[in-house]
PDB file of C-alpha atoms in Angstrom:
ATOM      1  CA  ASP D   1     119.889  86.537  71.741  1.00  0.00           C
ATOM      2  CA  GLY D   2     122.618  86.448  73.278  1.00  0.00           C
ATOM      3  CA  GLY D   3     123.754  90.229  74.834  1.00  0.00           C
ATOM      4  CA  ILE D   4     124.508  92.363  77.671  1.00  0.00           C
ATOM      5  CA  THR D   5     121.619  94.399  79.269  1.00  0.00           C
ATOM      6  CA  GLN D   6     121.494  97.034  82.235  1.00  0.00           C
ATOM      7  CA  SER D   7     118.149  97.637  84.161  1.00  0.00           C
ATOM      8  CA  PRO D   8     116.806 100.390  84.788  1.00  0.00           C
ATOM      9  CA  LYS D   9     116.771 102.716  82.176  1.00  0.00           C
ATOM     10  CA  TYR D  10     116.416 105.745  84.115  1.00  0.00           C
ATOM     11  CA  LEU D  11     117.214 105.556  87.732  1.00  0.00           C
ATOM     12  CA  PHE D  12     116.655 108.738  90.069  1.00  0.00           C
ATOM     13  CA  ARG D  13     118.188 109.193  93.399  1.00  0.00           C
ATOM     14  CA  LYS D  14     117.187 111.250  96.450  1.00  0.00           C
ATOM     15  CA  GLU D  15     120.873 112.681  98.429  1.00  0.00           C
ATOM     16  CA  GLY D  16     121.822 110.261 100.930  1.00  0.00           C
ATOM     17  CA  GLN D  17     120.456 107.195  98.725  1.00  0.00           C
ATOM     18  CA  ASN D  18     122.069 103.678  98.094  1.00  0.00           C
ATOM     19  CA  VAL D  19     121.466 102.874  94.703  1.00  0.00           C
ATOM     20  CA  THR D  20     121.586  99.518  92.877  1.00  0.00           C
ATOM     21  CA  LEU D  21     122.436  99.716  88.745  1.00  0.00           C
ATOM     22  CA  SER D  22     121.918  95.958  87.337  1.00  0.00           C
ATOM     23  CA  CYS D  23     124.170  94.244  84.485  1.00  0.00           C
ATOM     24  CA  GLU D  24     123.489  91.116  83.168  1.00  0.00           C
ATOM     25  CA  GLN D  25     124.838  89.048  80.168  1.00  0.00           C
ATOM     26  CA  ASN D  26     124.297  86.125  78.241  1.00  0.00           C
ATOM     27  CA  LEU D  27     127.437  85.861  76.213  1.00  0.00           C
ATOM     28  CA  ASN D  28     129.568  83.798  78.307  1.00  0.00           C
ATOM     29  CA  HIS D  29     131.870  86.508  78.804  1.00  0.00           C
ATOM     30  CA  ASP D  30     134.609  86.238  81.878  1.00  0.00           C
ATOM     31  CA  ALA D  31     135.325  89.603  82.370  1.00  0.00           C
ATOM     32  CA  MET D  32     133.033  92.348  83.073  1.00  0.00           C
ATOM     33  CA  TYR D  33     133.384  95.999  83.203  1.00  0.00           C
ATOM     34  CA  TRP D  34     131.337  99.057  84.730  1.00  0.00           C
ATOM     35  CA  TYR D  35     131.931 102.712  83.040  1.00  0.00           C
ATOM     36  CA  ARG D  36     130.820 105.734  84.228  1.00  0.00           C
ATOM     37  CA  GLN D  37     130.061 108.298  81.052  1.00  0.00           C
ATOM     38  CA  ASP D  38     129.335 112.791  82.204  1.00  0.00           C
ATOM     39  CA  PRO D  39     128.004 114.543  78.978  1.00  0.00           C
ATOM     40  CA  GLY D  40     130.466 114.837  76.373  1.00  0.00           C
ATOM     41  CA  GLN D  41     133.263 113.382  78.012  1.00  0.00           C
ATOM     42  CA  GLY D  42     135.186 109.879  77.316  1.00  0.00           C
ATOM     43  CA  LEU D  43     134.532 106.634  79.919  1.00  0.00           C
ATOM     44  CA  ARG D  44     135.807 106.022  82.886  1.00  0.00           C
ATOM     45  CA  LEU D  45     136.637 102.733  84.527  1.00  0.00           C
ATOM     46  CA  ILE D  46     134.547 102.460  87.854  1.00  0.00           C
ATOM     47  CA  TYR D  47     135.511  98.681  89.049  1.00  0.00           C
ATOM     48  CA  TYR D  48     136.213  95.600  86.228  1.00  0.00           C
ATOM     49  CA  SER D  49     136.025  91.755  87.680  1.00  0.00           C
ATOM     50  CA  GLN D  50     137.315  89.039  85.134  1.00  0.00           C
ATOM     51  CA  ILE D  51     136.440  86.226  86.983  1.00  0.00           C
ATOM     52  CA  VAL D  52     133.587  85.219  89.659  1.00  0.00           C
ATOM     53  CA  ASN D  53     133.823  86.167  93.049  1.00  0.00           C
ATOM     54  CA  ASP D  54     136.773  88.652  92.283  1.00  0.00           C
ATOM     55  CA  PHE D  55     136.982  91.382  91.203  1.00  0.00           C
ATOM     56  CA  GLN D  56     139.538  95.571  90.976  1.00  0.00           C
ATOM     57  CA  LYS D  57     139.219  98.866  91.189  1.00  0.00           C
ATOM     58  CA  GLY D  58     139.422 100.902  88.630  1.00  0.00           C
ATOM     59  CA  ASP D  59     140.170 104.759  87.824  1.00  0.00           C
ATOM     60  CA  ILE D  60     136.948 106.570  89.887  1.00  0.00           C
ATOM     61  CA  ALA D  61     135.611 103.247  92.701  1.00  0.00           C
ATOM     62  CA  GLU D  62     135.701 106.085  95.121  1.00  0.00           C
ATOM     63  CA  GLY D  63     131.752 105.856  96.613  1.00  0.00           C
ATOM     64  CA  TYR D  64     130.850 102.739  94.759  1.00  0.00           C
ATOM     65  CA  SER D  65     131.077  98.865  94.962  1.00  0.00           C
ATOM     66  CA  VAL D  66     130.277  95.583  93.001  1.00  0.00           C
ATOM     67  CA  SER D  67     129.950  91.943  93.618  1.00  0.00           C
ATOM     68  CA  ARG D  68     130.693  89.329  91.441  1.00  0.00           C
ATOM     69  CA  GLU D  69     128.699  86.004  92.953  1.00  0.00           C
ATOM     70  CA  LYS D  70     127.746  84.809  89.044  1.00  0.00           C
ATOM     71  CA  LYS D  71     129.547  85.196  85.706  1.00  0.00           C
ATOM     72  CA  GLU D  72     126.070  86.330  84.265  1.00  0.00           C
ATOM     73  CA  SER D  73     125.926  88.963  87.210  1.00  0.00           C
ATOM     74  CA  PHE D  74     128.266  91.998  88.272  1.00  0.00           C
ATOM     75  CA  PRO D  75     125.658  94.462  90.295  1.00  0.00           C
ATOM     76  CA  LEU D  76     126.778  98.205  90.931  1.00  0.00           C
ATOM     77  CA  THR D  77     125.975 100.181  93.896  1.00  0.00           C
ATOM     78  CA  VAL D  78     125.651 103.636  94.106  1.00  0.00           C
ATOM     79  CA  THR D  79     126.236 104.697  97.708  1.00  0.00           C
ATOM     80  CA  SER D  80     126.121 108.101  99.292  1.00  0.00           C
ATOM     81  CA  ALA D  81     129.481 108.413 100.005  1.00  0.00           C
ATOM     82  CA  GLN D  82     129.194 108.785  96.331  1.00  0.00           C
ATOM     83  CA  LYS D  83     128.676 112.709  96.083  1.00  0.00           C
ATOM     84  CA  ASN D  84     128.227 113.771  91.950  1.00  0.00           C
ATOM     85  CA  PRO D  85     126.996 110.428  91.103  1.00  0.00           C
ATOM     86  CA  THR D  86     124.645 112.432  88.581  1.00  0.00           C
ATOM     87  CA  ALA D  87     125.607 110.269  84.909  1.00  0.00           C
ATOM     88  CA  PHE D  88     125.547 107.658  82.497  1.00  0.00           C
ATOM     89  CA  TYR D  89     126.626 104.009  83.704  1.00  0.00           C
ATOM     90  CA  LEU D  90     127.544 101.443  80.864  1.00  0.00           C
ATOM     91  CA  CYS D  91     128.509  98.029  81.717  1.00  0.00           C
ATOM     92  CA  ALA D  92     130.082  95.706  79.239  1.00  0.00           C
ATOM     93  CA  SER D  93     131.769  92.687  79.194  1.00  0.00           C
ATOM     94  CA  SER D  94     134.365  90.987  77.188  1.00  0.00           C
ATOM     95  CA  THR D  95     136.163  87.518  76.928  1.00  0.00           C
ATOM     96  CA  PRO D  96     139.441  87.342  78.582  1.00  0.00           C
ATOM     97  CA  PRO D  97     142.255  88.926  76.462  1.00  0.00           C
ATOM     98  CA  ARG D  98     143.714  86.143  74.905  1.00  0.00           C
ATOM     99  CA  GLY D  99     147.404  87.505  72.942  1.00  0.00           C
ATOM    100  CA  SER D 100     146.337  91.025  72.307  1.00  0.00           C
ATOM    101  CA  TYR D 101     142.303  91.326  71.537  1.00  0.00           C
ATOM    102  CA  ASN D 102     139.589  92.065  74.561  1.00  0.00           C
ATOM    103  CA  GLU D 103     136.630  93.869  72.320  1.00  0.00           C
ATOM    104  CA  GLN D 104     134.858  94.635  74.809  1.00  0.00           C
ATOM    105  CA  PHE D 105     130.919  94.029  74.489  1.00  0.00           C
ATOM    106  CA  PHE D 106     128.115  97.190  75.753  1.00  0.00           C
ATOM    107  CA  GLY D 107     124.804  97.971  77.076  1.00  0.00           C
ATOM    108  CA  PRO D 108     122.946 100.596  76.181  1.00  0.00           C
ATOM    109  CA  GLY D 109     123.527 102.198  79.414  1.00  0.00           C
ATOM    110  CA  THR D 110     121.848 103.663  82.997  1.00  0.00           C
ATOM    111  CA  ARG D 111     121.000 107.555  83.342  1.00  0.00           C
ATOM    112  CA  LEU D 112     121.409 108.210  87.116  1.00  0.00           C
ATOM    113  CA  THR D 113     120.069 111.210  88.150  1.00  0.00           C
ATOM    114  CA  VAL D 114     120.533 113.006  91.761  1.00  0.00           C
ATOM    115  CA  LEU D 115     117.305 115.247  93.196  1.00  0.00           C
TER     116      LEU D 115
ATOM    117  CA  SER W   1     146.465 114.670  79.718  1.00  0.00           C
ATOM    118  CA  GLN W   2     144.245 111.633  79.358  1.00  0.00           C
ATOM    119  CA  GLN W   3     146.223 107.707  77.495  1.00  0.00           C
ATOM    120  CA  GLY W   4     144.061 108.310  74.544  1.00  0.00           C
ATOM    121  CA  GLU W   5     142.847 111.595  73.724  1.00  0.00           C
ATOM    122  CA  GLU W   6     140.999 112.385  70.286  1.00  0.00           C
ATOM    123  CA  ASP W   7     141.006 114.929  67.906  1.00  0.00           C
ATOM    124  CA  PRO W   8     139.210 116.618  66.762  1.00  0.00           C
ATOM    125  CA  GLN W   9     136.683 117.140  69.647  1.00  0.00           C
ATOM    126  CA  ALA W  10     134.138 117.654  67.098  1.00  0.00           C
ATOM    127  CA  LEU W  11     133.877 117.087  63.508  1.00  0.00           C
ATOM    128  CA  SER W  12     130.693 118.651  60.710  1.00  0.00           C
ATOM    129  CA  ILE W  13     130.635 117.486  57.275  1.00  0.00           C
ATOM    130  CA  GLN W  14     128.934 117.052  54.219  1.00  0.00           C
ATOM    131  CA  GLU W  15     127.053 113.296  53.025  1.00  0.00           C
ATOM    132  CA  GLY W  16     129.415 111.987  50.425  1.00  0.00           C
ATOM    133  CA  GLU W  17     133.029 113.250  52.067  1.00  0.00           C
ATOM    134  CA  ASN W  18     135.284 111.566  53.915  1.00  0.00           C
ATOM    135  CA  ALA W  19     135.776 112.402  57.434  1.00  0.00           C
ATOM    136  CA  THR W  20     139.439 111.973  59.433  1.00  0.00           C
ATOM    137  CA  MET W  21     139.792 111.633  63.378  1.00  0.00           C
ATOM    138  CA  ASN W  22     142.954 111.002  64.979  1.00  0.00           C
ATOM    139  CA  CYS W  23     143.719 109.013  68.777  1.00  0.00           C
ATOM    140  CA  SER W  24     147.048 109.806  70.516  1.00  0.00           C
ATOM    141  CA  TYR W  25     148.175 107.840  73.793  1.00  0.00           C
ATOM    142  CA  LYS W  26     151.518 107.915  76.166  1.00  0.00           C
ATOM    143  CA  THR W  27     152.428 104.788  76.778  1.00  0.00           C
ATOM    144  CA  SER W  28     153.199 101.379  74.848  1.00  0.00           C
ATOM    145  CA  ILE W  29     149.631  99.389  73.964  1.00  0.00           C
ATOM    146  CA  ASN W  30     148.989  95.886  73.476  1.00  0.00           C
ATOM    147  CA  ASN W  31     146.284  96.773  70.683  1.00  0.00           C
ATOM    148  CA  LEU W  32     144.427  99.835  69.915  1.00  0.00           C
ATOM    149  CA  GLN W  33     140.867  99.905  69.085  1.00  0.00           C
ATOM    150  CA  TRP W  34     137.974 102.085  67.573  1.00  0.00           C
ATOM    151  CA  TYR W  35     134.187 102.720  68.989  1.00  0.00           C
ATOM    152  CA  ARG W  36     130.935 104.514  68.344  1.00  0.00           C
ATOM    153  CA  GLN W  37     128.807 105.413  70.437  1.00  0.00           C
ATOM    154  CA  ASN W  38     124.950 107.356  69.524  1.00  0.00           C
ATOM    155  CA  SER W  39     123.701 110.244  70.950  1.00  0.00           C
ATOM    156  CA  GLY W  40     122.466 107.979  75.237  1.00  0.00           C
ATOM    157  CA  ARG W  41     124.007 104.605  73.447  1.00  0.00           C
ATOM    158  CA  GLY W  42     125.876 101.978  74.911  1.00  0.00           C
ATOM    159  CA  LEU W  43     129.277 101.571  72.585  1.00  0.00           C
ATOM    160  CA  VAL W  44     129.786  99.741  69.453  1.00  0.00           C
ATOM    161  CA  HIS W  45     132.588  97.512  68.470  1.00  0.00           C
ATOM    162  CA  LEU W  46     134.177  99.432  64.939  1.00  0.00           C
ATOM    163  CA  ILE W  47     137.925  97.801  64.497  1.00  0.00           C
ATOM    164  CA  LEU W  48     140.778  96.646  66.562  1.00  0.00           C
ATOM    165  CA  ILE W  49     144.759  97.091  65.809  1.00  0.00           C
ATOM    166  CA  ARG W  50     146.926  94.956  67.280  1.00  0.00           C
ATOM    167  CA  SER W  51     150.814  97.056  67.497  1.00  0.00           C
ATOM    168  CA  ASN W  52     152.214  95.206  64.801  1.00  0.00           C
ATOM    169  CA  GLU W  53     150.235  96.489  62.431  1.00  0.00           C
ATOM    170  CA  ARG W  54     150.496  99.430  60.378  1.00  0.00           C
ATOM    171  CA  GLU W  55     147.104  99.581  59.074  1.00  0.00           C
ATOM    172  CA  LYS W  56     143.284  97.999  58.698  1.00  0.00           C
ATOM    173  CA  HIS W  57     140.614  98.588  56.159  1.00  0.00           C
ATOM    174  CA  SER W  58     136.433  96.937  57.044  1.00  0.00           C
ATOM    175  CA  GLY W  59     133.978  98.018  55.184  1.00  0.00           C
ATOM    176  CA  ARG W  60     134.438 102.462  54.803  1.00  0.00           C
ATOM    177  CA  LEU W  61     136.777 102.003  57.701  1.00  0.00           C
ATOM    178  CA  ARG W  62     140.582 102.277  57.608  1.00  0.00           C
ATOM    179  CA  VAL W  63     142.739 102.992  60.554  1.00  0.00           C
ATOM    180  CA  THR W  64     146.165 102.914  60.392  1.00  0.00           C
ATOM    181  CA  LEU W  65     149.198 102.993  63.960  1.00  0.00           C
ATOM    182  CA  ASP W  66     151.918 104.674  64.428  1.00  0.00           C
ATOM    183  CA  THR W  67     153.236 103.145  67.581  1.00  0.00           C
ATOM    184  CA  SER W  68     156.532 105.475  67.326  1.00  0.00           C
ATOM    185  CA  LYS W  69     154.064 108.739  67.213  1.00  0.00           C
ATOM    186  CA  LYS W  70     151.207 106.612  69.853  1.00  0.00           C
ATOM    187  CA  SER W  71     148.988 107.567  67.118  1.00  0.00           C
ATOM    188  CA  SER W  72     146.396 106.165  65.267  1.00  0.00           C
ATOM    189  CA  SER W  73     144.073 107.417  62.272  1.00  0.00           C
ATOM    190  CA  LEU W  74     140.026 106.720  61.998  1.00  0.00           C
ATOM    191  CA  LEU W  75     138.950 107.157  58.708  1.00  0.00           C
ATOM    192  CA  ILE W  76     135.686 106.758  57.309  1.00  0.00           C
ATOM    193  CA  THR W  77     135.112 107.511  53.355  1.00  0.00           C
ATOM    194  CA  ALA W  78     132.007 108.255  51.942  1.00  0.00           C
ATOM    195  CA  SER W  79     130.258 108.930  54.933  1.00  0.00           C
ATOM    196  CA  ARG W  80     126.363 109.144  55.736  1.00  0.00           C
ATOM    197  CA  ALA W  81     123.814 110.439  57.895  1.00  0.00           C
ATOM    198  CA  ALA W  82     123.996 107.610  59.921  1.00  0.00           C
ATOM    199  CA  ASP W  83     127.685 107.786  60.429  1.00  0.00           C
ATOM    200  CA  THR W  84     126.503 111.124  63.239  1.00  0.00           C
ATOM    201  CA  ALA W  85     127.818 109.632  65.742  1.00  0.00           C
ATOM    202  CA  SER W  86     130.651 109.694  68.918  1.00  0.00           C
ATOM    203  CA  TYR W  87     134.005 108.173  68.089  1.00  0.00           C
ATOM    204  CA  PHE W  88     136.222 106.863  71.174  1.00  0.00           C
ATOM    205  CA  CYS W  89     139.405 105.255  70.043  1.00  0.00           C
ATOM    206  CA  ALA W  90     140.588 102.890  73.609  1.00  0.00           C
ATOM    207  CA  THR W  91     144.166 101.398  74.237  1.00  0.00           C
ATOM    208  CA  ASP W  92     145.118  97.980  75.850  1.00  0.00           C
ATOM    209  CA  VAL W  93     147.999  99.111  77.328  1.00  0.00           C
ATOM    210  CA  LEU W  94     151.598  96.440  77.737  1.00  0.00           C
ATOM    211  CA  GLY W  95     152.763  95.843  81.259  1.00  0.00           C
ATOM    212  CA  THR W  96     150.671  97.439  83.574  1.00  0.00           C
ATOM    213  CA  GLY W  97     148.534  94.257  85.136  1.00  0.00           C
ATOM    214  CA  ARG W  98     145.630  96.325  84.310  1.00  0.00           C
ATOM    215  CA  ARG W  99     143.622  94.688  82.636  1.00  0.00           C
ATOM    216  CA  ALA W 100     140.535  96.873  81.258  1.00  0.00           C
ATOM    217  CA  LEU W 101     140.637  99.237  78.247  1.00  0.00           C
ATOM    218  CA  THR W 102     141.566 103.122  78.355  1.00  0.00           C
ATOM    219  CA  PHE W 103     138.656 104.867  76.515  1.00  0.00           C
ATOM    220  CA  GLY W 104     139.786 108.565  75.570  1.00  0.00           C
ATOM    221  CA  SER W 105     137.076 111.795  75.296  1.00  0.00           C
ATOM    222  CA  GLY W 106     135.528 110.940  71.510  1.00  0.00           C
ATOM    223  CA  THR W 107     135.207 113.042  68.850  1.00  0.00           C
ATOM    224  CA  ARG W 108     131.552 114.014  67.784  1.00  0.00           C
ATOM    225  CA  LEU W 109     130.995 113.660  64.648  1.00  0.00           C
ATOM    226  CA  GLN W 110     127.807 115.531  62.540  1.00  0.00           C
ATOM    227  CA  VAL W 111     126.919 114.516  59.149  1.00  0.00           C
ATOM    228  CA  GLN W 112     124.560 116.461  57.214  1.00  0.00           C
ATOM    229  CA  PRO W 113     122.628 115.343  54.796  1.00  0.00           C
TER     230      PRO W 113
END
């Protein structure tokens, strides 16, 4: 089955802890993305990566870090510097835009709660 | 206001009725996409319309794009209870060097059986 997976589904973090959210895809997509979604809101871009070993900050990168060492994997670390990390985190992937086409495929999400 | 804002924020209709959602955006785009999200799940791509297209159909979905007004609409015909979800528009913005979509805040659709 081709797809994009995220783990864990639910994650609880104590204040001051760093936590890492996993995102893996076997779609052979070059581009991967992390979004944050707050209740009743749209998606805000945290980081994105167009190719391995390269990534760019999105609109709300402060307090987050990423790595892209493998094409299949794009983990997101929520650091203690992120003051309000409780949210729903979504990972997505796509082929790089060819012409004007870049449909994104989404994982099922990770719900992070700070205790 | 942000790029890609949907209107209305919430919509409640009866099964069998049509549902229309609108999206407005601010800057020039390559394309505009619509996604659906069931509660607590990831998003699913519904349809993409390019900047040089004016209308597109896919099953019960009809999307229009008016680049002069910087707006798009999504029409779901003959709605079903299973269409209950949030619907988001997303724009691929032209000329910024940013290679990522910008999502709106969504329309929450409730279809009553």
